[in-house]
Coordinates of C-alpha atoms in Angstrom, one line a residue:
Chain A
M1 CA 0.0 0.0 0.0
E2 CA 1.6 3.2 -1.1
I3 CA 0.0 6.4 0.2
I4 CA 1.1 9.8 -1.1
I5 CA 0.3 12.9 0.9
I6 CA 0.4 15.7 -1.7
D7 CA 2.8 18.4 -0.6
T8 CA 1.5 21.8 -1.6
G9 CA 4.2 23.4 0.4
M10 CA 1.8 25.1 2.8
A11 CA -0.2 22.4 4.5
N12 CA -0.1 20.5 7.7
V13 CA 1.5 17.6 6.0
G14 CA 3.5 16.7 9.1
S15 CA 0.5 15.8 11.2
V16 CA -1.1 13.7 8.5
S17 CA 2.0 11.6 7.9
N18 CA 2.6 11.3 11.7
M19 CA -0.8 9.7 12.2
I20 CA -0.6 7.4 9.1
R21 CA 2.9 6.1 10.2
Y22 CA 1.6 5.6 13.7
L23 CA -1.2 3.5 12.2
G24 CA 1.5 1.3 10.7
F25 CA 1.2 2.3 7.0
Q26 CA 3.9 3.7 4.7
C27 CA 3.4 7.1 3.4
T28 CA 5.4 9.7 1.6
V29 CA 4.9 13.5 1.5
S30 CA 5.6 14.6 -2.1
N31 CA 4.6 16.6 -5.1
D32 CA 6.5 14.2 -7.5
I33 CA 4.2 13.3 -10.4
N34 CA 5.7 9.8 -10.8
L35 CA 5.1 9.0 -7.1
I36 CA 1.5 10.2 -7.4
K37 CA 0.9 8.1 -10.5
N38 CA 2.2 5.0 -8.7
A39 CA 0.4 5.6 -5.4
D40 CA -2.6 3.5 -4.3
K41 CA -4.2 6.3 -2.3
L42 CA -3.8 10.0 -2.2
I43 CA -4.4 12.5 0.5
L44 CA -4.7 16.3 -0.2
P45 CA -4.3 18.2 3.1
G46 CA -4.7 21.9 3.4
V47 CA -4.0 24.8 5.5
G48 CA -4.2 28.3 4.0
S49 CA -6.3 30.3 1.7
F50 CA -8.2 29.0 -1.3
D51 CA -6.3 30.8 -4.0
E52 CA -2.9 30.0 -2.4
G53 CA -4.0 26.4 -2.4
M54 CA -5.0 26.3 -6.1
L55 CA -1.8 28.2 -7.1
A56 CA 0.3 25.8 -5.1
L57 CA -1.2 22.9 -7.2
K58 CA -0.8 24.8 -10.4
N59 CA 2.8 25.9 -9.6
S60 CA 3.8 22.3 -8.9
H61 CA 2.2 21.3 -12.2
L62 CA 0.0 18.8 -10.4
L63 CA -3.4 19.7 -11.9
D64 CA -3.2 17.5 -15.1
C65 CA -1.7 14.7 -13.1
L66 CA -4.4 14.8 -10.4
I67 CA -7.2 15.0 -12.9
E68 CA -5.9 11.9 -14.7
E69 CA -5.3 9.9 -11.6
V70 CA -8.5 10.9 -9.7
I71 CA -11.0 11.3 -12.6
T72 CA -9.7 9.0 -15.3
N73 CA -8.0 6.3 -13.2
R74 CA -10.4 6.7 -10.3
K75 CA -7.7 6.6 -7.7
P76 CA -9.1 7.1 -4.1
I77 CA -8.3 10.6 -2.7
L78 CA -9.1 12.2 0.6
G79 CA -9.2 16.0 0.9
I80 CA -8.8 17.5 4.3
C81 CA -10.1 20.9 5.2
L82 CA -8.9 23.3 2.5
G83 CA -8.0 20.1 0.5
M84 CA -11.8 19.3 0.3
Q85 CA -12.7 22.9 -0.4
L86 CA -10.3 22.9 -3.4
M87 CA -12.4 20.0 -4.8
T88 CA -15.5 22.3 -5.1
K89 CA -16.2 24.7 -8.0
G90 CA -14.9 27.7 -6.3
S91 CA -14.8 29.7 -3.1
E92 CA -16.0 33.0 -1.8
E93 CA -12.5 33.3 -0.3
G94 CA -10.8 33.5 -3.7
K95 CA -11.1 34.3 -7.4
I96 CA -9.5 31.2 -8.9
P97 CA -11.8 28.4 -9.9
G98 CA -11.5 25.1 -7.9
L99 CA -11.1 21.6 -9.2
G100 CA -14.8 21.2 -9.6
W101 CA -15.0 17.5 -8.7
F102 CA -18.0 18.1 -6.5
D103 CA -21.2 20.0 -7.4
A104 CA -20.6 22.3 -4.5
E105 CA -19.2 25.7 -3.7
T106 CA -17.2 27.0 -0.8
K107 CA -18.9 29.8 1.2
K108 CA -18.1 31.9 4.2
F109 CA -19.9 31.3 7.5
D110 CA -22.1 34.3 8.5
S111 CA -21.1 35.8 11.8
T112 CA -24.8 35.8 12.8
Y113 CA -27.3 33.0 12.4
L114 CA -31.1 33.6 13.1
G115 CA -30.2 36.9 14.7
Q116 CA -27.7 35.2 17.1
K117 CA -24.0 36.1 17.1
R118 CA -22.0 33.2 15.8
I119 CA -18.3 33.0 16.3
V120 CA -16.3 32.5 13.1
P121 CA -14.0 30.6 12.7
H122 CA -15.8 27.5 13.8
M123 CA -13.1 26.1 16.0
G124 CA -13.0 23.1 18.3
W125 CA -14.5 19.7 18.7
N126 CA -17.8 18.9 17.1
S127 CA -19.8 15.7 16.3
V128 CA -20.6 14.6 12.8
K129 CA -23.6 12.6 11.4
A130 CA -22.7 10.2 8.7
S131 CA -24.9 10.0 5.6
K132 CA -22.9 7.2 4.0
H133 CA -19.6 5.2 4.3
L134 CA -20.5 4.6 8.0
E135 CA -17.3 2.6 8.5
L136 CA -15.4 5.9 8.5
F137 CA -17.2 7.0 11.6
D138 CA -18.0 3.6 13.3
G139 CA -17.1 2.1 16.6
F140 CA -17.6 4.8 19.2
E141 CA -21.3 4.5 20.1
N142 CA -22.1 7.9 18.7
S143 CA -19.6 9.6 20.9
S144 CA -17.1 10.3 18.1
K145 CA -16.0 13.9 17.7
F146 CA -13.6 15.6 15.4
Y147 CA -11.5 18.8 15.5
F148 CA -12.6 21.6 13.2
V149 CA -11.0 24.9 12.5
H150 CA -12.4 26.8 9.5
S151 CA -14.2 30.0 8.4
Y152 CA -15.5 28.6 5.1
Y153 CA -17.8 25.6 4.5
V154 CA -18.9 23.7 1.5
D155 CA -22.4 24.1 0.2
A156 CA -23.4 20.9 -1.6
Y157 CA -26.0 21.2 -4.4
N158 CA -26.3 17.4 -4.9
S159 CA -27.4 15.7 -1.7
S160 CA -26.0 12.3 -2.9
E161 CA -22.6 13.8 -2.6
I162 CA -22.9 14.5 1.1
L163 CA -20.7 12.3 3.3
C164 CA -21.6 13.8 6.7
T165 CA -23.1 16.8 8.3
T166 CA -22.4 18.8 11.5
E167 CA -24.4 21.4 13.5
Y168 CA -23.0 24.9 14.0
G169 CA -26.0 27.1 14.6
E170 CA -27.3 25.4 11.5
K171 CA -26.5 22.1 9.8
F172 CA -23.6 22.3 7.3
V173 CA -21.9 19.7 5.2
S174 CA -18.8 18.5 6.9
G175 CA -17.8 15.8 4.4
L176 CA -18.3 15.0 0.7
N177 CA -18.0 11.8 -1.2
K178 CA -18.5 10.8 -4.8
D179 CA -17.2 7.4 -6.0
N180 CA -13.5 7.4 -5.2
I181 CA -13.3 11.1 -4.1
F182 CA -13.6 11.9 -0.4
G183 CA -13.3 15.2 1.5
V184 CA -13.7 16.1 5.2
Q185 CA -13.8 19.6 6.6
F186 CA -12.4 18.5 10.0
H187 CA -8.9 17.3 10.8
P188 CA -8.8 13.6 11.3
E189 CA -5.0 13.8 11.9
K190 CA -5.8 16.0 14.9
S191 CA -8.7 14.0 16.3
H192 CA -7.2 11.3 18.5
R193 CA -8.6 7.8 17.9
Y194 CA -11.7 9.1 16.1
G195 CA -9.5 10.5 13.4
M196 CA -7.3 7.4 13.4
N197 CA -10.3 5.3 12.7
L198 CA -11.3 7.5 9.8
L199 CA -7.9 7.5 8.2
K200 CA -7.4 3.8 8.7
S201 CA -10.9 3.1 7.2
F202 CA -10.1 5.3 4.2
I203 CA -6.7 3.6 3.7
E204 CA -8.3 0.1 3.9
L205 CA -11.3 1.1 1.8
E206 CA -11.8 -0.8 -1.5
C207 CA -13.2 1.6 -4.0
Chain B
M1 CA -22.9 21.3 18.6
L2 CA -19.5 22.8 19.1
K3 CA -17.9 21.7 22.4
K4 CA -16.1 24.1 24.7
R5 CA -12.4 23.3 24.9
I6 CA -10.2 22.6 28.0
I7 CA -6.6 23.3 27.2
P8 CA -3.3 22.7 29.0
S9 CA -0.8 25.4 28.4
L10 CA 2.9 24.4 28.6
L11 CA 5.9 26.7 28.8
L12 CA 9.1 25.7 27.0
K13 CA 12.6 26.8 28.0
G14 CA 15.3 24.9 26.2
N15 CA 14.1 21.3 26.0
G16 CA 12.4 21.4 29.3
L17 CA 8.9 22.4 30.5
Y18 CA 8.4 25.0 33.2
K19 CA 5.5 26.6 35.1
T20 CA 5.7 30.2 36.2
T21 CA 4.0 32.4 38.8
K22 CA 3.0 35.8 37.6
F23 CA 5.4 35.3 34.7
S24 CA 8.4 34.7 37.1
N25 CA 10.0 31.9 39.1
P26 CA 9.9 29.1 36.5
I27 CA 9.7 25.7 38.1
Y28 CA 11.0 22.7 36.1
L29 CA 8.3 20.1 35.3
G30 CA 10.1 17.6 33.1
D31 CA 11.1 16.7 29.6
A32 CA 8.8 18.5 27.1
I33 CA 8.3 15.5 24.8
N34 CA 7.4 13.2 27.7
V35 CA 4.8 15.6 29.1
A36 CA 3.3 16.1 25.7
K37 CA 3.0 12.3 25.2
I38 CA 1.2 12.0 28.6
F39 CA -1.3 14.7 27.6
N40 CA -1.8 13.0 24.2
A41 CA -2.6 9.7 26.0
K42 CA -5.1 11.6 28.1
E43 CA -6.8 12.8 24.8
V44 CA -6.7 16.5 25.7
D45 CA -8.8 18.8 23.5
E46 CA -5.8 20.8 22.5
L47 CA -2.3 21.8 23.7
M48 CA -0.8 25.3 23.8
L49 CA 3.0 25.6 23.8
F50 CA 4.9 28.8 24.5
D51 CA 8.6 29.2 24.3
I52 CA 9.3 31.7 27.0
D53 CA 12.9 32.2 25.9
S54 CA 12.5 32.8 22.2
S55 CA 11.2 36.3 22.2
K56 CA 13.1 37.5 25.2
L57 CA 16.4 36.2 23.9
N58 CA 15.5 37.0 20.3
K59 CA 16.0 33.4 19.3
A60 CA 14.3 31.5 16.4
P61 CA 11.8 28.8 17.5
N62 CA 13.3 25.5 18.5
F63 CA 12.1 23.7 15.3
S64 CA 13.4 20.3 16.1
L65 CA 11.8 20.1 19.5
I66 CA 8.5 21.5 18.1
K67 CA 8.6 18.8 15.4
D68 CA 9.3 16.0 18.0
I69 CA 6.4 17.2 20.2
A70 CA 4.1 17.5 17.2
S71 CA 4.9 14.0 16.0
S72 CA 3.7 12.5 19.3
C73 CA 0.5 14.5 19.5
F74 CA -2.7 13.7 17.7
M75 CA -4.6 16.7 18.8
P76 CA -4.5 20.4 17.8
L77 CA -1.4 22.3 18.8
T78 CA -0.8 26.0 19.1
Y79 CA 2.8 27.3 19.3
G80 CA 3.9 30.7 20.3
G81 CA 7.4 32.2 20.6
G82 CA 9.9 33.9 18.3
I83 CA 7.7 33.8 15.1
E84 CA 8.5 36.9 13.2
T85 CA 8.6 35.9 9.5
I86 CA 6.4 33.9 7.0
E87 CA 9.4 31.6 6.6
N88 CA 9.4 30.7 10.3
A89 CA 5.7 30.3 10.3
K90 CA 5.9 27.9 7.3
K91 CA 8.4 25.7 9.1
I92 CA 6.2 25.6 12.2
F93 CA 3.1 24.6 10.2
K94 CA 5.1 22.0 8.3
S95 CA 6.2 20.4 11.6
G96 CA 2.6 19.7 12.5
I97 CA 1.4 22.7 14.4
E98 CA -2.1 23.9 13.6
K99 CA -2.1 27.4 15.0
I100 CA 0.6 29.9 15.7
A101 CA 0.3 32.5 18.5
L102 CA 1.8 36.0 18.0
N103 CA 2.5 38.2 21.0
T104 CA 5.7 40.3 20.9
A105 CA 5.4 40.5 17.1
L106 CA 1.9 42.0 17.3
F107 CA 3.5 45.2 18.5
K108 CA 6.9 44.9 17.0
K109 CA 5.7 44.0 13.5
P110 CA 2.1 45.2 13.3
R111 CA 1.7 44.1 9.7
L112 CA 2.7 40.5 10.3
V113 CA -0.8 39.4 11.4
K114 CA -2.2 40.4 8.1
E115 CA 0.6 38.9 6.1
L116 CA 0.3 35.6 8.0
S117 CA -3.4 35.6 7.9
D118 CA -3.5 36.3 4.1
Y119 CA -1.1 33.4 3.5
F120 CA -2.2 30.7 6.0
G121 CA -5.8 31.7 6.6
R122 CA -7.1 33.5 9.6
Q123 CA -8.1 30.3 11.5
S124 CA -4.4 29.5 12.1
I125 CA -3.4 32.8 13.6
V126 CA -3.9 33.4 17.4
A127 CA -3.4 36.9 18.8
S128 CA -1.9 36.3 22.3
L129 CA -2.2 39.2 24.8
N130 CA -0.7 39.5 28.3
V131 CA -3.2 41.5 30.4
K132 CA -2.4 43.1 33.8
R133 CA -4.0 45.6 36.0
D134 CA -2.3 49.0 36.5
L135 CA -2.2 50.9 39.8
F136 CA -5.7 52.0 39.3
G137 CA -7.0 48.6 38.5
R138 CA -7.4 49.2 34.8
Y139 CA -6.6 46.5 32.3
I140 CA -3.4 47.1 30.4
V141 CA -1.6 45.0 27.8
V142 CA 2.0 44.2 28.6
N143 CA 4.9 42.4 26.9
N144 CA 6.7 39.4 28.3
S145 CA 8.9 41.7 30.4
L146 CA 5.7 43.1 31.9
K147 CA 6.1 46.5 30.3
K148 CA 3.1 48.2 28.9
C149 CA 3.1 47.7 25.1
Y150 CA -0.2 49.2 24.0
D151 CA -1.5 52.7 24.8
G152 CA -5.2 52.4 23.8
R153 CA -8.1 50.5 25.3
L154 CA -8.3 46.7 25.3
P155 CA -11.6 46.6 23.3
D156 CA -10.0 48.8 20.6
L157 CA -7.0 46.5 20.4
L158 CA -9.3 43.5 20.0
L159 CA -11.1 45.2 17.1
E160 CA -7.8 46.1 15.5
L161 CA -6.5 42.5 15.7
T162 CA -9.7 41.1 14.4
E163 CA -9.6 43.5 11.4
A164 CA -5.9 42.6 10.8
G165 CA -6.8 39.0 10.4
A166 CA -6.4 37.2 13.7
G167 CA -8.6 34.1 14.1
E168 CA -8.5 33.6 17.8
I169 CA -7.8 35.7 20.9
F170 CA -5.7 34.2 23.7
I171 CA -5.6 36.1 27.0
N172 CA -2.9 35.4 29.5
D173 CA -3.9 37.1 32.8
V174 CA -0.4 37.9 34.2
D175 CA -1.6 38.8 37.8
R176 CA -3.3 35.4 38.2
D177 CA -0.7 33.3 36.4
G178 CA 0.2 30.3 38.7
T179 CA -1.8 31.8 41.6
L180 CA -4.7 29.3 41.6
K181 CA -7.0 32.2 42.6
G182 CA -9.6 31.4 39.9
Y183 CA -10.1 33.2 36.6
D184 CA -11.0 36.9 36.3
I185 CA -14.5 36.4 35.0
N186 CA -15.0 40.2 34.4
L187 CA -11.9 40.2 32.1
A188 CA -13.2 37.1 30.3
K189 CA -16.6 38.8 29.8
L190 CA -15.0 42.1 28.6
V191 CA -12.9 40.3 26.0
C192 CA -15.7 38.1 24.7
S193 CA -18.2 40.9 24.4
N194 CA -15.7 42.9 22.4
S195 CA -14.6 40.2 20.1
G196 CA -16.4 38.1 17.5
L197 CA -13.5 35.6 17.6
P198 CA -13.1 32.5 19.7
V199 CA -11.4 33.4 23.0
S200 CA -9.1 31.2 25.0
F201 CA -8.4 32.4 28.5
C202 CA -5.6 31.5 30.9
G203 CA -4.7 32.5 34.4
G204 CA -5.7 31.4 37.9
A205 CA -7.5 28.1 37.3
S206 CA -7.5 25.9 40.4
S207 CA -10.5 23.6 39.9
F208 CA -13.0 22.2 37.4
E209 CA -15.5 24.6 38.9
D210 CA -13.3 27.5 37.8
I211 CA -13.1 26.1 34.3
K212 CA -16.9 25.8 34.2
E213 CA -17.3 29.3 35.3
V214 CA -14.9 30.9 32.8
L215 CA -16.5 28.8 30.0
F216 CA -20.1 29.6 30.7
E217 CA -20.2 32.8 32.8
G218 CA -17.1 34.2 31.1
G219 CA -18.3 33.0 27.8
V220 CA -14.9 31.9 26.4
S221 CA -14.5 29.0 24.0
G222 CA -11.4 27.6 25.5
A223 CA -10.4 27.4 29.2
V224 CA -6.6 27.3 29.4
A225 CA -4.7 26.2 32.5
G226 CA -1.2 25.5 33.5
S227 CA -0.8 24.7 37.2
L228 CA -4.1 22.9 37.5
F229 CA -2.9 20.2 35.0
V230 CA 0.7 19.9 36.1
F231 CA 0.7 20.3 39.9
S232 CA -0.9 18.4 42.7
G233 CA -1.4 19.5 46.3
P234 CA -0.3 22.6 48.2
R235 CA 3.4 21.9 47.8
K236 CA 3.0 21.8 44.1
A237 CA 4.3 18.3 43.4
V238 CA 4.5 17.7 39.7
L239 CA 1.7 15.5 38.5
I240 CA 0.3 15.6 35.0
S241 CA -3.5 15.4 35.0
Y242 CA -6.5 16.2 32.9
P243 CA -10.2 15.7 33.5
S244 CA -11.6 12.2 32.6
S245 CA -14.3 12.1 29.8
D246 CA -17.0 11.9 32.5
D247 CA -15.6 14.9 34.3
I248 CA -15.5 16.8 31.0
Q249 CA -19.1 15.9 30.3
K250 CA -20.0 17.5 33.7
I251 CA -17.9 20.6 33.0
I252 CA -19.1 21.3 29.4
S253 CA -22.8 20.5 29.6
S254 CA -24.0 23.9 30.5
D255 CA -27.6 22.9 31.0
E256 CA -26.7 21.2 34.2
R257 CA -26.0 24.5 35.9

């Protein structure tokens, strides 16, 4: 099993590789096109702003390679936080179009909801309700929780692409999935055993 | 719904961990990596690390130690100390830190918050403020040498920092640091009501009751404590602790009040 964590030069790649190695799997942090082509599974982490993220992919000449591997060859990929947002059509945070793999757009949380003040960013531990791929969230008798830190969220236009949802004033989409493409808004690599279970399940998933 | 956070704060000096009282008299607690591993095993919500030498001695962050700590922690980490450039910040994030805290640099390099926020996103930038009372009991913002470093009012500073691109406010109450006197709830309320950002608050915690009070009466998102989680008993014997998941449930379920 060869897992490549795509290095955009600006993400929290250290934490993701730490957890995957702790789980006993091999992984490499890289932006090398050959390694990405030979990988079994890809992870696209993300910290930073939307345009910086898209520019990082463009500047590393990864766009064509990712489209071929993920869309044509259907290689499983997991986007984390900004990594998932980049898979939408675009973001209110930036001007550059996203990858457009999901029928979704990335929007900013309002600082009020139903007249109540809402703190943005949404930062801390929150629970998620799985809509599919329950194995990613299994095993904790509904007590699982994940660490979130984000000011933007994905608005999914096709409900069949919703992987999971979370409440923050209102319900929002905290994970997306279509075929071999997965994305989560929270940080599994920073979510203790709940995150380990999710990463392990993704790695062992047969798509 | 979003859960309130309970956060141990650890002070680095060299490769060791220390705990101060009113920002002085550092007491050695142990090896930083070991202590971080114990907190990881206790599944803490988050850890905050501050290098208390970096800014004072004008040293760059201790990148190798930060990396070693981060590689044994599967929870969010905030690091503060000696970050003055985008390059330093990049290295910190790459080593597995989620959020960086700026304190000295807020006043020394006022444009840095915006630069870092534009590059890394506001959610990863914590504005860390040391607050003290002056002779008249008014809140003032001081640097790590306890000298006043901002002339205006605290609410104005909070607004400035929010507009500059901070994503979280961290308040360190200097007068209560290490005193176990309980949090200053009025200060917590003042900061929360003047900031639309998540607020983490440190200084004085001595019990789970204190934590509950600052979270729900103070209104903060994160209750931060040092002594409470590293000392035991009146003689301050070193003992690393953290509330059990049952205790946390009791603390963070506000409707039980």
